[in-house]
């Protein structure tokens, strides 16, 4: 057996696992004083994700208003644009900086908005949609408890 070959294989494997961890699982995060992990983004990337967040809030406002007015067409119209199709606009460079847990929660949130729109359309049941919204919003609160966004500049200021 070639000892050197095995050593190289092991070293390479470790490198692959290390890079996989860095690029797929961990993202670009640093610990912060308030207990949340800061995801470090470029200012434009942060603005893009925050704009998406504000769209979530706009959607929730529309959904709840539709439910109280018993106007299920408005519920569908508010929820549908937040489905999984919206995510496809995210550039790969940004996606790589997001930790896996963040991506999973984010994706699941889009899936749930899409399901809510579909069910609102097919069942026309406001009470049911409200239940789905309550469950979906656990993703909002869970993620907000875990993460915040920073830029290289804002991190430096904080020190
Ligand atoms: C995958 C994680 C994640 C999910 C899911 C998530 N958010 Fe956020 N959201 C964040 C982070 C991180 C911030 C930035 C917080 C900070 O930097 O202090 C944020 C910020 C926001 C902001 C502030 C936007 C701004 O312009 O400053 C709003 C509003 C918001 N989220 C609404 C929502 C709503 C509503 C939902 C659920 C439908 C939601 N978010 C789901 C991670 C998430």
PDB file of C-alpha atoms and ligand atoms in Angstrom:
ATOM      1  CA  UNK A   1       0.000   0.000   0.000  1.00  0.00           C
ATOM      2  CA  UNK A   2       1.163   3.488  -0.750  1.00  0.00           C
ATOM      3  CA  UNK A   3       1.217   5.336   2.548  1.00  0.00           C
ATOM      4  CA  UNK A   4       1.565   8.696   0.903  1.00  0.00           C
ATOM      5  CA  UNK A   5      -1.487   8.011  -1.283  1.00  0.00           C
ATOM      6  CA  UNK A   6      -3.635   7.242   1.749  1.00  0.00           C
ATOM      7  CA  UNK A   7      -2.396  10.312   3.536  1.00  0.00           C
ATOM      8  CA  UNK A   8      -3.244  12.459   0.522  1.00  0.00           C
ATOM      9  CA  UNK A   9      -6.690  10.907   0.287  1.00  0.00           C
ATOM     10  CA  UNK A  10      -7.349  11.642   3.945  1.00  0.00           C
ATOM     11  CA  UNK A  11      -6.061  15.206   3.651  1.00  0.00           C
ATOM     12  CA  UNK A  12      -8.206  15.790   0.567  1.00  0.00           C
ATOM     13  CA  UNK A  13     -11.279  14.326   2.230  1.00  0.00           C
ATOM     14  CA  UNK A  14     -10.788  16.569   5.246  1.00  0.00           C
ATOM     15  CA  UNK A  15     -10.454  19.559   2.942  1.00  0.00           C
ATOM     16  CA  UNK A  16     -13.672  18.646   1.130  1.00  0.00           C
ATOM     17  CA  UNK A  17     -15.562  18.166   4.397  1.00  0.00           C
ATOM     18  CA  UNK A  18     -14.134  21.431   5.743  1.00  0.00           C
ATOM     19  CA  UNK A  19     -15.119  23.360   2.631  1.00  0.00           C
ATOM     20  CA  UNK A  20     -18.526  21.708   2.600  1.00  0.00           C
ATOM     21  CA  UNK A  21     -19.048  22.847   6.162  1.00  0.00           C
ATOM     22  CA  UNK A  22     -17.849  26.347   5.373  1.00  0.00           C
ATOM     23  CA  UNK A  23     -19.909  26.824   2.231  1.00  0.00           C
ATOM     24  CA  UNK A  24     -23.008  24.748   2.831  1.00  0.00           C
ATOM     25  CA  UNK A  25     -23.644  24.506   6.540  1.00  0.00           C
ATOM     26  CA  UNK A  26     -22.120  27.393   8.424  1.00  0.00           C
ATOM     27  CA  UNK A  27     -22.424  30.377   6.078  1.00  0.00           C
ATOM     28  CA  UNK A  28     -20.773  33.652   7.107  1.00  0.00           C
ATOM     29  CA  UNK A  29     -21.751  34.048  10.737  1.00  0.00           C
ATOM     30  CA  UNK A  30     -20.233  35.586  13.858  1.00  0.00           C
ATOM     31  CA  UNK A  31     -21.451  35.511  17.453  1.00  0.00           C
ATOM     32  CA  UNK A  32     -22.858  38.759  18.871  1.00  0.00           C
ATOM     33  CA  UNK A  33     -23.483  40.193  22.339  1.00  0.00           C
ATOM     34  CA  UNK A  34     -27.275  39.781  22.202  1.00  0.00           C
ATOM     35  CA  UNK A  35     -26.995  36.007  21.730  1.00  0.00           C
ATOM     36  CA  UNK A  36     -28.035  35.942  18.081  1.00  0.00           C
ATOM     37  CA  UNK A  37     -25.679  34.936  15.305  1.00  0.00           C
ATOM     38  CA  UNK A  38     -24.848  37.733  12.898  1.00  0.00           C
ATOM     39  CA  UNK A  39     -24.863  36.820   9.219  1.00  0.00           C
ATOM     40  CA  UNK A  40     -22.309  39.048   7.540  1.00  0.00           C
ATOM     41  CA  UNK A  41     -23.486  40.370   4.166  1.00  0.00           C
ATOM     42  CA  UNK A  42     -22.628  43.095   1.693  1.00  0.00           C
ATOM     43  CA  UNK A  43     -24.860  46.166   2.206  1.00  0.00           C
ATOM     44  CA  UNK A  44     -26.756  45.470  -1.044  1.00  0.00           C
ATOM     45  CA  UNK A  45     -27.328  41.838  -0.056  1.00  0.00           C
ATOM     46  CA  UNK A  46     -28.620  42.841   3.363  1.00  0.00           C
ATOM     47  CA  UNK A  47     -30.957  45.376   1.751  1.00  0.00           C
ATOM     48  CA  UNK A  48     -32.254  42.694  -0.597  1.00  0.00           C
ATOM     49  CA  UNK A  49     -33.068  40.241   2.206  1.00  0.00           C
ATOM     50  CA  UNK A  50     -34.602  42.983   4.365  1.00  0.00           C
ATOM     51  CA  UNK A  51     -36.786  44.056   1.427  1.00  0.00           C
ATOM     52  CA  UNK A  52     -38.000  40.467   1.210  1.00  0.00           C
ATOM     53  CA  UNK A  53     -38.768  40.579   4.940  1.00  0.00           C
ATOM     54  CA  UNK A  54     -40.888  43.678   4.492  1.00  0.00           C
ATOM     55  CA  UNK A  55     -42.760  41.863   1.732  1.00  0.00           C
ATOM     56  CA  UNK A  56     -43.520  39.103   4.233  1.00  0.00           C
ATOM     57  CA  UNK A  57     -45.062  41.705   6.520  1.00  0.00           C
ATOM     58  CA  UNK A  58     -47.056  43.260   3.654  1.00  0.00           C
ATOM     59  CA  UNK A  59     -48.328  39.778   2.796  1.00  0.00           C
ATOM     60  CA  UNK A  60     -49.392  39.022   6.359  1.00  0.00           C
ATOM     61  CA  UNK A  61     -51.239  42.331   6.569  1.00  0.00           C
ATOM     62  CA  UNK A  62     -53.122  41.470   3.360  1.00  0.00           C
ATOM     63  CA  UNK A  63     -53.903  37.944   4.515  1.00  0.00           C
ATOM     64  CA  UNK A  64     -55.343  39.010   7.880  1.00  0.00           C
ATOM     65  CA  UNK A  65     -57.356  41.829   6.286  1.00  0.00           C
ATOM     66  CA  UNK A  66     -58.721  39.392   3.699  1.00  0.00           C
ATOM     67  CA  UNK A  67     -59.705  36.969   6.450  1.00  0.00           C
ATOM     68  CA  UNK A  68     -61.617  39.529   8.566  1.00  0.00           C
ATOM     69  CA  UNK A  69     -63.408  40.819   5.447  1.00  0.00           C
ATOM     70  CA  UNK A  70     -64.207  37.259   4.405  1.00  0.00           C
ATOM     71  CA  UNK A  71     -62.539  38.067   1.095  1.00  0.00           C
ATOM     72  CA  UNK A  72     -60.601  34.931   0.257  1.00  0.00           C
ATOM     73  CA  UNK A  73     -59.550  36.219  -3.180  1.00  0.00           C
ATOM     74  CA  UNK A  74     -57.518  38.924  -1.374  1.00  0.00           C
ATOM     75  CA  UNK A  75     -55.998  36.284   0.885  1.00  0.00           C
ATOM     76  CA  UNK A  76     -54.853  34.330  -2.156  1.00  0.00           C
ATOM     77  CA  UNK A  77     -53.543  37.478  -3.850  1.00  0.00           C
ATOM     78  CA  UNK A  78     -51.556  38.447  -0.741  1.00  0.00           C
ATOM     79  CA  UNK A  79     -50.061  35.007  -0.083  1.00  0.00           C
ATOM     80  CA  UNK A  80     -49.262  33.797  -3.587  1.00  0.00           C
ATOM     81  CA  UNK A  81     -46.406  36.228  -4.409  1.00  0.00           C
ATOM     82  CA  UNK A  82     -44.581  34.954  -1.299  1.00  0.00           C
ATOM     83  CA  UNK A  83     -44.456  31.359  -2.563  1.00  0.00           C
ATOM     84  CA  UNK A  84     -41.325  29.470  -3.566  1.00  0.00           C
ATOM     85  CA  UNK A  85     -40.992  31.219  -6.951  1.00  0.00           C
ATOM     86  CA  UNK A  86     -39.810  34.467  -5.249  1.00  0.00           C
ATOM     87  CA  UNK A  87     -36.681  32.775  -3.959  1.00  0.00           C
ATOM     88  CA  UNK A  88     -35.244  32.165  -7.367  1.00  0.00           C
ATOM     89  CA  UNK A  89     -34.066  35.778  -7.610  1.00  0.00           C
ATOM     90  CA  UNK A  90     -31.465  35.302  -4.858  1.00  0.00           C
ATOM     91  CA  UNK A  91     -27.898  35.422  -6.217  1.00  0.00           C
ATOM     92  CA  UNK A  92     -25.681  32.400  -5.430  1.00  0.00           C
ATOM     93  CA  UNK A  93     -23.061  34.612  -3.756  1.00  0.00           C
ATOM     94  CA  UNK A  94     -25.689  35.642  -1.202  1.00  0.00           C
ATOM     95  CA  UNK A  95     -27.129  32.156  -0.731  1.00  0.00           C
ATOM     96  CA  UNK A  96     -23.627  30.830   0.131  1.00  0.00           C
ATOM     97  CA  UNK A  97     -23.328  33.264   3.028  1.00  0.00           C
ATOM     98  CA  UNK A  98     -26.558  32.078   4.639  1.00  0.00           C
ATOM     99  CA  UNK A  99     -26.254  29.240   7.164  1.00  0.00           C
ATOM    100  CA  UNK A 100     -28.169  26.037   6.400  1.00  0.00           C
ATOM    101  CA  UNK A 101     -30.642  26.550   9.266  1.00  0.00           C
ATOM    102  CA  UNK A 102     -31.518  29.977   7.888  1.00  0.00           C
ATOM    103  CA  UNK A 103     -32.043  28.643   4.366  1.00  0.00           C
ATOM    104  CA  UNK A 104     -34.259  25.814   5.616  1.00  0.00           C
ATOM    105  CA  UNK A 105     -36.464  28.141   7.648  1.00  0.00           C
ATOM    106  CA  UNK A 106     -36.623  30.634   4.800  1.00  0.00           C
ATOM    107  CA  UNK A 107     -37.552  27.995   2.245  1.00  0.00           C
ATOM    108  CA  UNK A 108     -40.126  26.429   4.532  1.00  0.00           C
ATOM    109  CA  UNK A 109     -41.720  29.869   4.997  1.00  0.00           C
ATOM    110  CA  UNK A 110     -42.149  30.254   1.223  1.00  0.00           C
ATOM    111  CA  UNK A 111     -43.581  26.719   0.985  1.00  0.00           C
ATOM    112  CA  UNK A 112     -46.110  27.540   3.718  1.00  0.00           C
ATOM    113  CA  UNK A 113     -47.231  30.784   2.031  1.00  0.00           C
ATOM    114  CA  UNK A 114     -47.709  28.837  -1.181  1.00  0.00           C
ATOM    115  CA  UNK A 115     -49.747  26.171   0.597  1.00  0.00           C
ATOM    116  CA  UNK A 116     -51.833  28.834   2.325  1.00  0.00           C
ATOM    117  CA  UNK A 117     -52.624  30.450  -1.049  1.00  0.00           C
ATOM    118  CA  UNK A 118     -53.549  27.103  -2.589  1.00  0.00           C
ATOM    119  CA  UNK A 119     -55.804  26.081   0.303  1.00  0.00           C
ATOM    120  CA  UNK A 120     -57.412  29.530   0.537  1.00  0.00           C
ATOM    121  CA  UNK A 121     -58.271  29.228  -3.145  1.00  0.00           C
ATOM    122  CA  UNK A 122     -59.602  25.690  -2.952  1.00  0.00           C
ATOM    123  CA  UNK A 123     -61.277  25.663   0.481  1.00  0.00           C
ATOM    124  CA  UNK A 124     -62.235  29.337   0.865  1.00  0.00           C
ATOM    125  CA  UNK A 125     -62.006  28.891   4.633  1.00  0.00           C
ATOM    126  CA  UNK A 126     -60.731  31.951   6.517  1.00  0.00           C
ATOM    127  CA  UNK A 127     -60.465  30.211   9.867  1.00  0.00           C
ATOM    128  CA  UNK A 128     -58.284  27.539   8.318  1.00  0.00           C
ATOM    129  CA  UNK A 129     -56.076  30.150   6.627  1.00  0.00           C
ATOM    130  CA  UNK A 130     -55.649  31.940   9.960  1.00  0.00           C
ATOM    131  CA  UNK A 131     -54.500  28.693  11.566  1.00  0.00           C
ATOM    132  CA  UNK A 132     -51.978  28.203   8.773  1.00  0.00           C
ATOM    133  CA  UNK A 133     -50.761  31.764   9.229  1.00  0.00           C
ATOM    134  CA  UNK A 134     -50.294  31.269  12.975  1.00  0.00           C
ATOM    135  CA  UNK A 135     -48.182  28.213  12.299  1.00  0.00           C
ATOM    136  CA  UNK A 136     -46.234  29.851   9.497  1.00  0.00           C
ATOM    137  CA  UNK A 137     -45.394  32.836  11.705  1.00  0.00           C
ATOM    138  CA  UNK A 138     -43.561  30.540  14.098  1.00  0.00           C
ATOM    139  CA  UNK A 139     -40.878  30.508  11.398  1.00  0.00           C
ATOM    140  CA  UNK A 140     -40.656  34.314  11.563  1.00  0.00           C
ATOM    141  CA  UNK A 141     -40.221  34.371  15.336  1.00  0.00           C
ATOM    142  CA  UNK A 142     -37.886  31.368  15.425  1.00  0.00           C
ATOM    143  CA  UNK A 143     -35.538  32.808  12.824  1.00  0.00           C
ATOM    144  CA  UNK A 144     -35.582  36.305  14.335  1.00  0.00           C
ATOM    145  CA  UNK A 145     -34.533  34.822  17.651  1.00  0.00           C
ATOM    146  CA  UNK A 146     -31.513  33.142  16.099  1.00  0.00           C
ATOM    147  CA  UNK A 147     -30.085  35.542  13.530  1.00  0.00           C
ATOM    148  CA  UNK A 148     -29.413  39.146  12.666  1.00  0.00           C
ATOM    149  CA  UNK A 149     -27.683  40.795   9.742  1.00  0.00           C
ATOM    150  CA  UNK A 150     -24.491  42.798   9.805  1.00  0.00           C
ATOM    151  CA  UNK A 151     -22.148  44.218   7.213  1.00  0.00           C
ATOM    152  CA  UNK A 152     -18.368  44.281   7.622  1.00  0.00           C
ATOM    153  CA  UNK A 153     -18.672  48.023   8.361  1.00  0.00           C
ATOM    154  CA  UNK A 154     -21.473  47.691  10.931  1.00  0.00           C
ATOM    155  CA  UNK A 155     -19.544  44.929  12.727  1.00  0.00           C
ATOM    156  CA  UNK A 156     -16.468  47.136  12.988  1.00  0.00           C
ATOM    157  CA  UNK A 157     -18.505  49.987  14.402  1.00  0.00           C
ATOM    158  CA  UNK A 158     -19.917  47.705  17.074  1.00  0.00           C
ATOM    159  CA  UNK A 159     -16.456  46.855  18.419  1.00  0.00           C
TER     160      UNK A 159
HETATM  161  C1  LIG B   1     -34.849  32.477   7.762  1.00  0.00           C
HETATM  162  C2  LIG B   1     -34.879  33.501   8.746  1.00  0.00           C
HETATM  163  C3  LIG B   1     -36.022  34.464   8.784  1.00  0.00           C
HETATM  164  C4  LIG B   1     -37.350  34.188   8.567  1.00  0.00           C
HETATM  165  C5  LIG B   1     -38.015  32.845   8.285  1.00  0.00           C
HETATM  166  C6  LIG B   1     -38.025  35.445   8.693  1.00  0.00           C
HETATM  167  N1  LIG B   1     -37.154  36.451   8.962  1.00  0.00           N
HETATM  168 FE1  LIG B   1     -37.605  38.428   9.088  1.00  0.00          FE
HETATM  169  N2  LIG B   1     -35.656  38.862   9.446  1.00  0.00           N
HETATM  170  C7  LIG B   1     -34.649  37.939   9.577  1.00  0.00           C
HETATM  171  C8  LIG B   1     -33.419  38.618   9.963  1.00  0.00           C
HETATM  172  C9  LIG B   1     -32.089  37.941  10.226  1.00  0.00           C
HETATM  173  C10 LIG B   1     -33.724  39.980  10.041  1.00  0.00           C
HETATM  174  C11 LIG B   1     -32.780  41.109  10.443  1.00  0.00           C
HETATM  175  C12 LIG B   1     -32.815  41.267  11.951  1.00  0.00           C
HETATM  176  C13 LIG B   1     -31.684  42.147  12.469  1.00  0.00           C
HETATM  177  O1  LIG B   1     -30.684  42.350  11.763  1.00  0.00           O
HETATM  178  O2  LIG B   1     -31.804  42.603  13.625  1.00  0.00           O
HETATM  179  C14 LIG B   1     -35.138  40.116   9.701  1.00  0.00           C
HETATM  180  C15 LIG B   1     -35.827  41.323   9.633  1.00  0.00           C
HETATM  181  C16 LIG B   1     -37.170  41.432   9.404  1.00  0.00           C
HETATM  182  C17 LIG B   1     -37.888  42.692   9.314  1.00  0.00           C
HETATM  183  C18 LIG B   1     -37.269  44.075   9.373  1.00  0.00           C
HETATM  184  C19 LIG B   1     -37.036  44.554   7.935  1.00  0.00           C
HETATM  185  C20 LIG B   1     -36.229  45.844   7.836  1.00  0.00           C
HETATM  186  O3  LIG B   1     -36.370  46.523   6.819  1.00  0.00           O
HETATM  187  O4  LIG B   1     -35.447  46.158   8.747  1.00  0.00           O
HETATM  188  C21 LIG B   1     -39.209  42.383   9.139  1.00  0.00           C
HETATM  189  C22 LIG B   1     -40.366  43.364   8.998  1.00  0.00           C
HETATM  190  C23 LIG B   1     -39.307  40.939   9.115  1.00  0.00           C
HETATM  191  N3  LIG B   1     -38.055  40.395   9.262  1.00  0.00           N
HETATM  192  C24 LIG B   1     -40.508  40.250   8.965  1.00  0.00           C
HETATM  193  C25 LIG B   1     -40.589  38.878   8.858  1.00  0.00           C
HETATM  194  C26 LIG B   1     -41.845  38.154   8.789  1.00  0.00           C
HETATM  195  C27 LIG B   1     -43.221  38.764   8.853  1.00  0.00           C
HETATM  196  C28 LIG B   1     -41.515  36.841   8.669  1.00  0.00           C
HETATM  197  C29 LIG B   1     -42.404  35.630   8.542  1.00  0.00           C
HETATM  198  C30 LIG B   1     -43.392  35.599   7.521  1.00  0.00           C
HETATM  199  C31 LIG B   1     -40.074  36.760   8.673  1.00  0.00           C
HETATM  200  N4  LIG B   1     -39.548  38.006   8.806  1.00  0.00           N
HETATM  201  C32 LIG B   1     -39.394  35.578   8.547  1.00  0.00           C
HETATM  202  C33 LIG B   1     -34.750  36.579   9.360  1.00  0.00           C
HETATM  203  C34 LIG B   1     -35.911  35.894   9.062  1.00  0.00           C
END
